[in-house]
Amino acid sequence: MALSEETLLDIIERGDIEACAHFFDAASEADRGGVAKTTVREYQKRWNASLEETRSSPASVETAKLAVIAAARLSDFKRLSAPVWINEEHEVAMLATRPPALIQGLVEWFVEDNPHMVRCVLHLVEAGLCRQPEHENFLLGLMAWWGHADEEEGGLIAILRAHPEFLEHDLWRLLGTEGNGEWSLAAHDKYSVDFQRWDLALVGLSEEASVSRDKLLDTTLDVLARDFAQFRSSWYSRLHEALRPTIDERARRAAAYMRLLGSSISPTVSFALKALAKLDKAKRLEPSPLLAHIGPALTAKTKSSATLALRLVGRAAASPEHKVDAALLIAAALDHESADIQGRALDMLERLDVLDEDEVREAVAGARDLIAPSVRKRLDMLLPPDSEDATPADIEPLPSEPVERTL
């Protein structure tokens, strides 16, 4: 039996929530669909009027929203600009009368459209009406919501302790989610006080073994390898260092640090170099894999990174069997845009005393036209005199044809 639009409009006008609930008792989805457009129109109109402080009672607005929950299709919900928060007991009860597929589609759209809807969605999940949405916005919304924890209630770390299932599964999905300028771990922590910050909460949870320390260390390095935007990547390198890895922990992750040397994110390269420098200082850094990965860092735009990379290569060159390979890498640093880095590289090549090696000499000579004039003069003096590549600046080239002499 078709539902009466006239009766529904009267119920909405009176703001009779109980009558609205009874109106849809035993109504089929087809019957509800017949008044769906009416419910959407009335709710949107009354919501707009409430914003303009015109004649639209709060009760009629709430009744119109309940009618939307009772009758609207997913496409109708998506057309609405008025919010449809489903938090009240009678609203949840009304949604429970709708088909499961519609409810699941609705909560998926809720969080995809607005991560703030996570509070409403979590309420429905806990009521058993739907599964947790798969969309990453659910995790980002949860991150922001829980991140506004109250200090008197123990802050964020207390909330996380109370959700061990989240720590076991969804935490790792959240850590692998980059987000965007507004919704990200980095953006949240930047504007939060200490008891609301995710990085500090995770460090605390790792110290009490509520979260795996090893998994946190590995996850931060795995995410850094994905080259998130610089601002968001830096959050992971800071978290990694906040965990204060031991030398043994760093040594087990030496290969992961080395892979980060090829990152397009400058702070990530700097982070990896500093970690490797600590291993080198502890004599726990193997020269061969280092030399195989460090090439990109030698031409890093950041001078401090290029300088540290040169220093590490120089240390690796202390082993005779690695001297030539190290020299070839150092020669590549002659391409750096900084004359200071070029000069440091030339200093190192001079100390290594391997310019008589053909491949090293060719690599150095090949960089001659790319380096600063002040460095080029030194390079010309260092190249072996019998080198065909050497063209000292003060030697005039011979004319291409003999000059005719006049008697």
Coordinates of C-alpha atoms in Angstrom, one line a residue, residues 67-368:
A67 CA 12.0 10.5 7.3
V68 CA 15.1 10.7 5.0
I69 CA 16.7 7.9 7.0
A70 CA 13.5 5.9 6.6
A71 CA 13.0 6.4 2.9
A72 CA 15.9 7.8 0.9
R73 CA 18.0 5.8 -1.5
L74 CA 21.8 6.0 -1.6
S75 CA 21.6 8.4 -4.6
D76 CA 19.2 10.6 -2.6
F77 CA 21.6 10.8 0.4
K78 CA 24.4 11.8 -2.0
R79 CA 22.4 14.7 -3.4
L80 CA 21.8 16.2 0.0
S81 CA 23.9 19.1 1.2
A82 CA 22.3 18.9 4.6
P83 CA 24.1 16.6 7.1
V84 CA 22.6 13.3 8.1
W85 CA 24.3 12.4 11.4
I86 CA 22.7 9.2 12.7
N87 CA 23.4 9.2 16.5
E88 CA 20.1 9.2 18.3
E89 CA 18.5 6.0 19.4
H90 CA 15.4 6.5 17.2
E91 CA 17.6 7.3 14.2
V92 CA 19.7 4.1 14.6
A93 CA 16.5 2.1 15.1
M94 CA 15.1 3.6 11.9
L95 CA 18.2 2.8 9.9
A96 CA 18.1 -0.7 11.1
T97 CA 14.8 -1.2 9.1
R98 CA 16.7 -0.5 5.9
P99 CA 18.4 -3.2 3.7
P100 CA 21.9 -4.2 4.8
A101 CA 23.4 -3.3 1.4
L102 CA 22.0 0.2 1.6
I103 CA 23.4 0.7 5.1
Q104 CA 26.9 -0.5 4.1
G105 CA 26.9 1.7 1.0
L106 CA 25.7 4.6 3.1
V107 CA 28.5 4.3 5.7
E108 CA 31.1 3.8 3.0
W109 CA 30.0 7.0 1.3
F110 CA 29.8 8.9 4.7
V111 CA 33.5 8.5 5.4
E112 CA 34.6 8.9 1.8
D113 CA 32.7 12.2 1.6
N114 CA 33.7 13.5 5.0
P115 CA 36.2 11.9 7.5
H116 CA 34.5 13.7 10.3
M117 CA 31.6 11.3 9.8
V118 CA 33.7 8.6 11.5
R119 CA 32.0 9.2 14.8
C120 CA 28.6 8.5 13.3
V121 CA 29.9 5.5 11.4
L122 CA 31.7 4.0 14.4
H123 CA 28.4 4.2 16.3
L124 CA 26.7 2.2 13.6
V125 CA 29.5 -0.3 13.5
E126 CA 29.3 -0.8 17.2
A127 CA 25.5 -1.2 16.9
G128 CA 26.1 -4.1 14.5
L129 CA 24.4 -2.5 11.5
C130 CA 27.4 -2.5 9.2
R131 CA 31.0 -3.5 8.8
Q132 CA 33.9 -1.1 9.3
P133 CA 34.4 0.9 6.1
E134 CA 37.5 0.0 4.0
H135 CA 38.1 3.5 2.8
E136 CA 41.2 5.1 4.2
N137 CA 39.2 8.2 5.3
F138 CA 37.7 6.0 8.1
L139 CA 41.2 5.6 9.6
L140 CA 42.1 9.3 9.0
G141 CA 38.9 10.4 10.7
L142 CA 39.5 8.0 13.6
M143 CA 43.0 9.4 13.8
A144 CA 41.8 13.0 14.1
W145 CA 38.9 12.2 16.5
W146 CA 40.9 10.1 18.9
G147 CA 43.7 12.7 18.6
H148 CA 41.5 15.2 20.3
A149 CA 41.6 13.2 23.5
D150 CA 41.1 14.8 26.9
E151 CA 44.2 15.1 29.1
E152 CA 42.2 14.4 32.3
E153 CA 41.1 11.1 30.7
G154 CA 44.7 10.1 30.0
G155 CA 45.1 11.5 26.5
L156 CA 45.5 9.6 23.2
I157 CA 47.6 6.9 24.7
A158 CA 44.7 5.9 27.1
I159 CA 42.3 5.6 24.1
L160 CA 44.7 3.4 22.2
R161 CA 45.2 1.2 25.2
A162 CA 41.5 0.7 25.4
H163 CA 41.4 -0.5 21.7
P164 CA 43.8 -3.4 21.4
E165 CA 42.1 -4.6 18.3
F166 CA 42.9 -1.3 16.6
L167 CA 46.6 -1.6 17.7
E168 CA 46.8 -5.1 16.3
H169 CA 45.3 -4.4 12.8
D170 CA 44.2 -0.9 11.8
L171 CA 47.2 0.9 13.3
W172 CA 49.4 -0.5 10.6
R173 CA 47.0 0.5 7.9
L174 CA 46.8 4.0 9.3
L175 CA 50.6 4.2 9.3
G176 CA 50.7 3.3 5.7
T177 CA 48.1 5.9 4.7
E178 CA 49.6 9.2 3.4
G179 CA 46.5 11.3 3.7
N180 CA 46.6 14.9 2.4
G181 CA 47.3 18.4 3.5
E182 CA 44.5 18.5 6.1
W183 CA 44.2 14.8 7.0
S184 CA 47.5 13.2 8.0
L185 CA 49.5 12.1 11.0
A186 CA 52.0 14.8 10.3
A187 CA 49.4 17.6 10.1
H188 CA 47.6 16.4 13.2
D189 CA 50.7 16.2 15.4
K190 CA 52.0 19.6 14.2
Y191 CA 49.0 21.4 15.7
S192 CA 48.5 19.1 18.8
V193 CA 49.7 19.2 22.4
D194 CA 51.8 16.4 23.6
F195 CA 49.1 14.3 25.2
Q196 CA 47.2 14.3 21.8
R197 CA 50.2 13.5 19.6
W198 CA 50.3 10.1 17.8
D199 CA 54.1 9.9 17.6
L200 CA 54.5 10.3 21.4
A201 CA 51.6 7.9 22.1
L202 CA 53.2 5.2 19.9
V203 CA 56.6 5.7 21.5
G204 CA 54.9 5.3 24.9
L205 CA 53.0 2.2 23.8
S206 CA 56.2 0.6 22.4
E207 CA 57.9 1.2 25.8
E208 CA 55.2 -0.7 27.6
A209 CA 55.1 -3.4 24.8
S210 CA 51.5 -2.7 23.8
V211 CA 52.8 -2.1 20.3
S212 CA 55.7 -4.0 18.7
R213 CA 58.8 -1.9 18.7
D214 CA 60.4 -3.9 15.9
K215 CA 57.3 -3.5 13.7
L216 CA 57.2 0.3 14.3
L217 CA 60.9 0.6 13.3
D218 CA 60.4 -1.5 10.2
T219 CA 57.1 0.2 9.2
T220 CA 58.6 3.7 9.5
L221 CA 61.4 2.7 7.1
D222 CA 59.0 0.9 4.7
V223 CA 56.8 4.0 4.5
L224 CA 59.8 6.3 4.0
A225 CA 60.7 4.2 1.0
R226 CA 57.3 5.1 -0.6
D227 CA 58.4 8.8 -0.9
F228 CA 55.3 10.4 0.6
A229 CA 55.3 14.2 0.3
Q230 CA 58.2 15.8 2.3
F231 CA 56.1 17.2 5.1
R232 CA 54.4 13.8 5.7
S233 CA 57.5 11.7 5.2
S234 CA 59.4 13.7 7.9
W235 CA 56.8 12.5 10.5
Y236 CA 58.0 8.9 10.0
S237 CA 61.7 9.7 10.2
R238 CA 61.1 11.6 13.4
L239 CA 59.1 8.7 14.9
H240 CA 61.9 6.3 14.0
E241 CA 64.5 8.4 15.8
A242 CA 62.1 9.0 18.7
L243 CA 62.2 5.3 19.3
R244 CA 66.0 5.6 19.8
P245 CA 67.1 2.6 17.9
T246 CA 70.1 0.8 19.3
I247 CA 73.2 0.0 17.2
D248 CA 72.1 -3.6 17.0
E249 CA 68.6 -2.5 15.8
R250 CA 70.2 -0.2 13.3
A251 CA 72.6 -2.8 12.0
R252 CA 69.7 -5.2 11.3
R253 CA 68.1 -2.5 9.2
A254 CA 71.3 -1.3 7.4
A255 CA 70.0 -2.5 4.0
A256 CA 66.7 -0.5 4.5
Y257 CA 68.7 2.7 5.4
M258 CA 70.8 2.2 2.3
R259 CA 67.7 1.8 0.0
L260 CA 66.5 5.2 1.3
L261 CA 69.7 6.9 -0.1
G262 CA 67.9 6.9 -3.5
S263 CA 64.8 8.7 -2.2
S264 CA 63.6 11.8 -4.0
I265 CA 62.8 13.4 -0.6
S266 CA 65.9 15.3 0.7
P267 CA 65.2 14.9 4.4
T268 CA 64.8 11.2 4.0
V269 CA 68.2 10.9 2.4
S270 CA 69.7 13.0 5.2
F271 CA 68.0 10.8 7.8
A272 CA 69.4 7.6 6.2
L273 CA 72.9 9.0 6.0
K274 CA 72.9 10.0 9.6
A275 CA 71.7 6.5 10.6
L276 CA 74.5 4.9 8.5
A277 CA 77.1 7.3 10.0
K278 CA 76.2 6.0 13.4
L279 CA 76.8 2.5 12.2
D280 CA 80.0 3.5 10.7
K281 CA 81.2 5.1 13.9
A282 CA 80.4 1.8 15.7
K283 CA 82.3 -0.1 13.0
R284 CA 79.1 -1.9 11.9
L285 CA 78.9 -0.7 8.4
E286 CA 79.9 -3.0 5.5
P287 CA 81.7 -1.1 2.7
S288 CA 80.5 -3.1 -0.3
P289 CA 76.7 -2.6 0.1
L290 CA 77.3 1.0 1.1
L291 CA 79.2 1.8 -2.1
A292 CA 76.6 0.0 -4.1
H293 CA 73.8 2.3 -2.9
I294 CA 75.3 5.7 -1.9
G295 CA 75.8 7.1 -5.4
P296 CA 72.7 9.2 -5.5
A297 CA 73.5 10.8 -2.2
L298 CA 76.8 12.2 -3.4
T299 CA 75.0 14.6 -5.7
A300 CA 72.2 15.4 -3.2
K301 CA 71.2 19.1 -3.5
T302 CA 71.7 19.5 0.3
K303 CA 75.3 20.2 0.9
S304 CA 75.3 18.6 4.3
S305 CA 74.0 15.4 2.9
A306 CA 76.6 15.3 0.0
T307 CA 79.3 16.1 2.5
L308 CA 78.3 13.2 4.8
A309 CA 78.0 10.9 1.9
L310 CA 81.6 11.8 0.8
R311 CA 82.8 11.2 4.3
L312 CA 81.2 7.7 4.3
V313 CA 82.7 6.8 1.0
G314 CA 86.1 8.0 2.2
R315 CA 85.9 5.7 5.2
A316 CA 85.0 2.8 2.9
A317 CA 88.0 3.6 0.7
A318 CA 90.3 2.8 3.7
S319 CA 90.1 -0.8 2.6
P320 CA 92.5 -1.3 -0.4
E321 CA 90.0 -3.6 -2.2
H322 CA 87.4 -0.8 -2.2
K323 CA 89.7 2.1 -3.1
V324 CA 89.0 2.2 -6.8
D325 CA 85.3 1.8 -6.5
A326 CA 85.2 4.6 -3.9
A327 CA 87.3 6.8 -6.1
L328 CA 84.8 6.4 -9.0
L329 CA 82.0 7.4 -6.7
I330 CA 83.9 10.4 -5.5
A331 CA 84.5 11.4 -9.1
A332 CA 80.8 11.4 -9.6
A333 CA 80.5 14.1 -6.8
L334 CA 82.5 16.4 -9.1
D335 CA 79.1 16.9 -10.9
H336 CA 77.7 18.5 -7.8
E337 CA 76.5 22.1 -8.2
S338 CA 78.4 23.3 -5.2
A339 CA 82.1 24.3 -5.8
D340 CA 82.7 23.4 -2.2
I341 CA 81.6 19.8 -2.7
Q342 CA 83.6 19.6 -5.9
G343 CA 86.7 20.8 -4.0
R344 CA 86.1 18.2 -1.2
A345 CA 85.8 15.5 -3.8
L346 CA 89.0 16.6 -5.4
D347 CA 90.8 16.6 -2.0
M348 CA 89.7 13.1 -1.4
L349 CA 90.8 11.9 -4.9
E350 CA 94.2 13.5 -4.3
R351 CA 94.6 11.7 -1.0
L352 CA 93.5 8.3 -2.4
D353 CA 96.3 8.6 -5.1
V354 CA 94.5 6.5 -7.7
L355 CA 94.4 8.9 -10.6
D356 CA 96.8 6.7 -12.5
E357 CA 94.0 4.1 -12.8
D358 CA 92.5 4.4 -16.3
E359 CA 88.9 4.3 -15.3
V360 CA 89.3 6.8 -12.4
R361 CA 91.3 9.2 -14.6
E362 CA 88.6 9.0 -17.3
A363 CA 85.8 9.6 -14.8
V364 CA 87.6 12.7 -13.4
A365 CA 88.5 14.1 -16.8
G366 CA 84.9 13.6 -17.9
A367 CA 83.8 16.0 -15.2
R368 CA 86.3 18.8 -16.2

